[in-house]
């Protein structure tokens, strides 16, 4: 056997070994997918039902520290929202709203007077000459926002509940809770 023949024989042997290795590699790697076979239960056996998970509680967003520029303004906007609610919500449905709103005005007269004064002072600081027009425009927009809510039913329900709660609070408690109250009324009315 010559050198060339020996090389040819080695090349053929290497090719045959590679072909055998490839053939073996293709045989063992993949298995056919398993099928799921559903077997009916016998008639005398009841299927166990998985217990239903209790519904997740609906969590309300946490109110911000302030909705407006100050606590006093939040309180005054709360009074404004409740005023609009007393005007637009059906008194036959929300029977306690108007009496609660009137009680709120009586019980917290001095607190509300201080709140509006703080808001008026804020407008005077911005422009001493045009403050009244600016304040009037601000309040008109605020009242329009509440009166034009597309979520009137939710707005009225939340406002009625809030008016009743607010009227029964002390001045200190109302002042502390006004931001959360106006935030929740705004959420109910989808007011941004």
C-alpha positions as MATLAB code, in Angstrom:
seq = 'XXXXXXXXXXXXXXXXXXXXXXXXXXXXXXXXXXXXXXXXXXXXXXXXXXXXXXXXXXXXXXXXXXXXXXXXXXXXXXXXXXXXXXXXXXXXXXXXXXXXXXXXXXXXXXXXXXXXXXXXXXXXXXXXXXXXXXXXXXXXXXXXXXXXXXXXXXXXXXXXXXXXXXXXXXXXXXXXXXXXXXXXXXXXXXXX';
ca = [
       0.000    0.000    0.000;
       1.363    3.281   -1.021;
       1.306    6.498    1.012;
      -1.550    7.911   -1.066;
      -3.651    4.782   -0.636;
      -3.095    4.831    3.121;
      -4.201    8.453    3.290;
      -7.314    7.669    1.259;
      -8.163    4.731    3.534;
      -7.789    6.896    6.646;
     -10.012    9.596    5.114;
     -12.683    7.014    4.261;
     -12.489    5.557    7.786;
     -12.827    9.064    9.304;
     -15.853    9.832    7.106;
     -17.523    6.548    8.057;
     -16.914    7.230   11.775;
     -18.387   10.738   11.448;
     -21.451    9.383    9.613;
     -21.977    6.754   12.315;
     -21.676    9.409   15.076;
     -24.210   11.673   13.355;
     -26.618    8.794   12.935;
     -26.383    7.881   16.611;
     -26.740   11.515   17.728;
     -30.015   11.859   15.847;
     -31.523    8.796   17.505;
     -31.428    9.606   21.190;
     -32.103   13.355   21.604;
     -35.809   13.976   21.104;
     -38.800   12.183   22.488;
     -42.286   12.529   21.087;
     -44.518   14.902   23.112;
     -46.665   13.305   25.786;
     -50.396   13.462   25.301;
     -52.758   14.300   28.133;
     -55.474   11.732   28.297;
     -58.612   12.722   30.185;
     -60.222    9.804   31.957;
     -63.784   10.347   33.166;
     -64.469    9.703   36.830;
     -66.644    6.749   37.740;
     -70.279    7.653   38.359;
     -70.020    7.016   42.110;
     -67.076    9.449   42.601;
     -67.591   13.203   42.910;
     -64.973   15.532   41.524;
     -63.259   17.700   44.106;
     -63.595   21.372   43.349;
     -60.753   23.660   44.189;
     -61.840   26.123   46.867;
     -62.534   29.563   45.485;
     -60.056   32.183   46.535;
     -61.610   35.090   48.411;
     -61.802   38.249   46.321;
     -58.936   40.640   46.745;
     -59.850   43.757   48.702;
     -60.155   46.927   46.676;
     -57.613   49.333   48.079;
     -58.206   53.031   47.719;
     -55.214   55.161   46.836;
     -53.563   56.913   49.743;
     -54.472   60.618   49.800;
     -51.639   63.036   49.136;
     -50.351   65.362   51.817;
     -52.240   68.225   50.131;
     -54.648   68.339   47.190;
     -54.220   72.093   46.694;
     -51.677   74.645   47.919;
     -52.608   74.494   51.610;
     -54.721   72.716   54.221;
     -56.986   75.751   54.396;
     -57.558   75.632   50.637;
     -58.277   71.883   50.823;
     -60.879   72.623   53.504;
     -62.421   75.438   51.458;
     -62.542   73.206   48.364;
     -64.199   70.507   50.471;
     -66.873   73.019   51.461;
     -67.230   74.010   47.789;
     -67.630   70.399   46.634;
     -70.246   69.747   49.309;
     -72.039   72.964   48.345;
     -72.264   71.800   44.719;
     -73.416   68.358   45.873;
     -76.181   69.938   47.965;
     -77.317   71.791   44.838;
     -77.109   69.047   42.187;
     -77.708   65.740   44.008;
     -81.266   64.428   44.172;
     -82.554   65.199   47.696;
     -85.032   62.295   47.443;
     -82.120   59.879   47.027;
     -79.544   61.611   49.229;
     -81.923   62.670   51.982;
     -79.246   63.441   54.556;
     -76.966   65.516   52.323;
     -78.541   68.964   52.669;
     -79.173   68.706   56.439;
     -75.596   67.457   56.969;
     -74.171   70.234   54.793;
     -76.152   72.882   56.690;
     -75.003   71.376   59.999;
     -71.396   71.480   58.735;
     -71.763   75.202   57.967;
     -73.201   75.906   61.437;
     -70.836   73.740   63.476;
     -67.655   74.806   61.673;
     -68.456   78.428   60.820;
     -65.293   79.895   62.367;
     -63.036   77.207   60.847;
     -64.530   77.741   57.376;
     -64.263   81.528   57.745;
     -60.566   81.174   58.548;
     -60.109   78.809   55.575;
     -61.663   81.191   53.060;
     -59.675   84.086   54.509;
     -56.449   82.135   53.997;
     -57.409   81.458   50.389;
     -58.334   85.105   49.777;
     -54.990   86.179   51.247;
     -53.201   83.834   48.834;
     -54.877   85.567   45.893;
     -54.122   89.024   47.306;
     -50.418   88.101   47.533;
     -50.335   87.105   43.865;
     -51.876   90.336   42.573;
     -53.099   93.046   44.918;
     -55.146   94.755   42.189;
     -56.708   91.858   40.281;
     -57.013   89.356   43.112;
     -60.824   89.457   43.247;
     -61.218   88.657   39.546;
     -58.622   85.883   39.847;
     -60.383   84.412   42.878;
     -63.801   84.610   41.195;
     -62.441   82.843   38.100;
     -60.819   80.186   40.276;
     -64.023   79.492   42.191;
     -66.164   79.483   39.023;
     -63.879   76.860   37.477;
     -63.973   74.835   40.689;
     -67.775   74.892   40.902;
     -68.087   74.042   37.197;
     -65.715   71.110   37.606;
     -67.869   69.613   40.344;
     -71.209   70.383   38.726;
     -70.175   68.879   35.372;
     -68.796   65.600   36.728;
     -69.631   62.619   34.549;
     -69.697   60.445   37.687;
     -72.548   62.278   39.400;
     -73.968   59.253   41.224;
     -70.616   58.319   42.767;
     -69.890   61.988   43.494;
     -73.252   62.371   45.265;
     -72.906   59.179   47.321;
     -69.388   60.098   48.481;
     -70.403   63.720   49.155;
     -73.428   62.694   51.231;
     -71.298   60.337   53.330;
     -68.571   62.961   53.695;
     -70.967   65.763   54.680;
     -72.463   63.610   57.412;
     -69.049   62.619   58.754;
     -67.580   66.133   58.484;
     -70.490   67.755   60.316;
     -69.904   65.491   63.319;
     -66.152   66.143   63.608;
     -64.447   68.673   65.836;
     -62.768   71.633   64.131;
     -59.360   70.047   64.701;
     -60.420   66.686   63.277;
     -62.106   68.285   60.259;
     -59.037   70.384   59.547;
     -56.840   67.280   59.779;
     -59.123   65.143   57.584;
     -60.194   67.704   54.963;
     -57.443   66.768   52.491;
     -58.354   63.068   52.569;
     -62.053   63.940   52.285;
     -61.681   66.189   49.241;
     -59.299   63.673   47.664;
     -61.915   60.903   47.986;
     -64.720   63.105   46.665;
     -62.516   63.994   43.692;
     -61.771   60.293   43.117;
     -65.468   59.399   43.229;
     -66.332   62.187   40.804;
     -63.344   61.385   38.554;
     -62.186   64.954   39.053;
     -58.579   65.697   38.202;
];
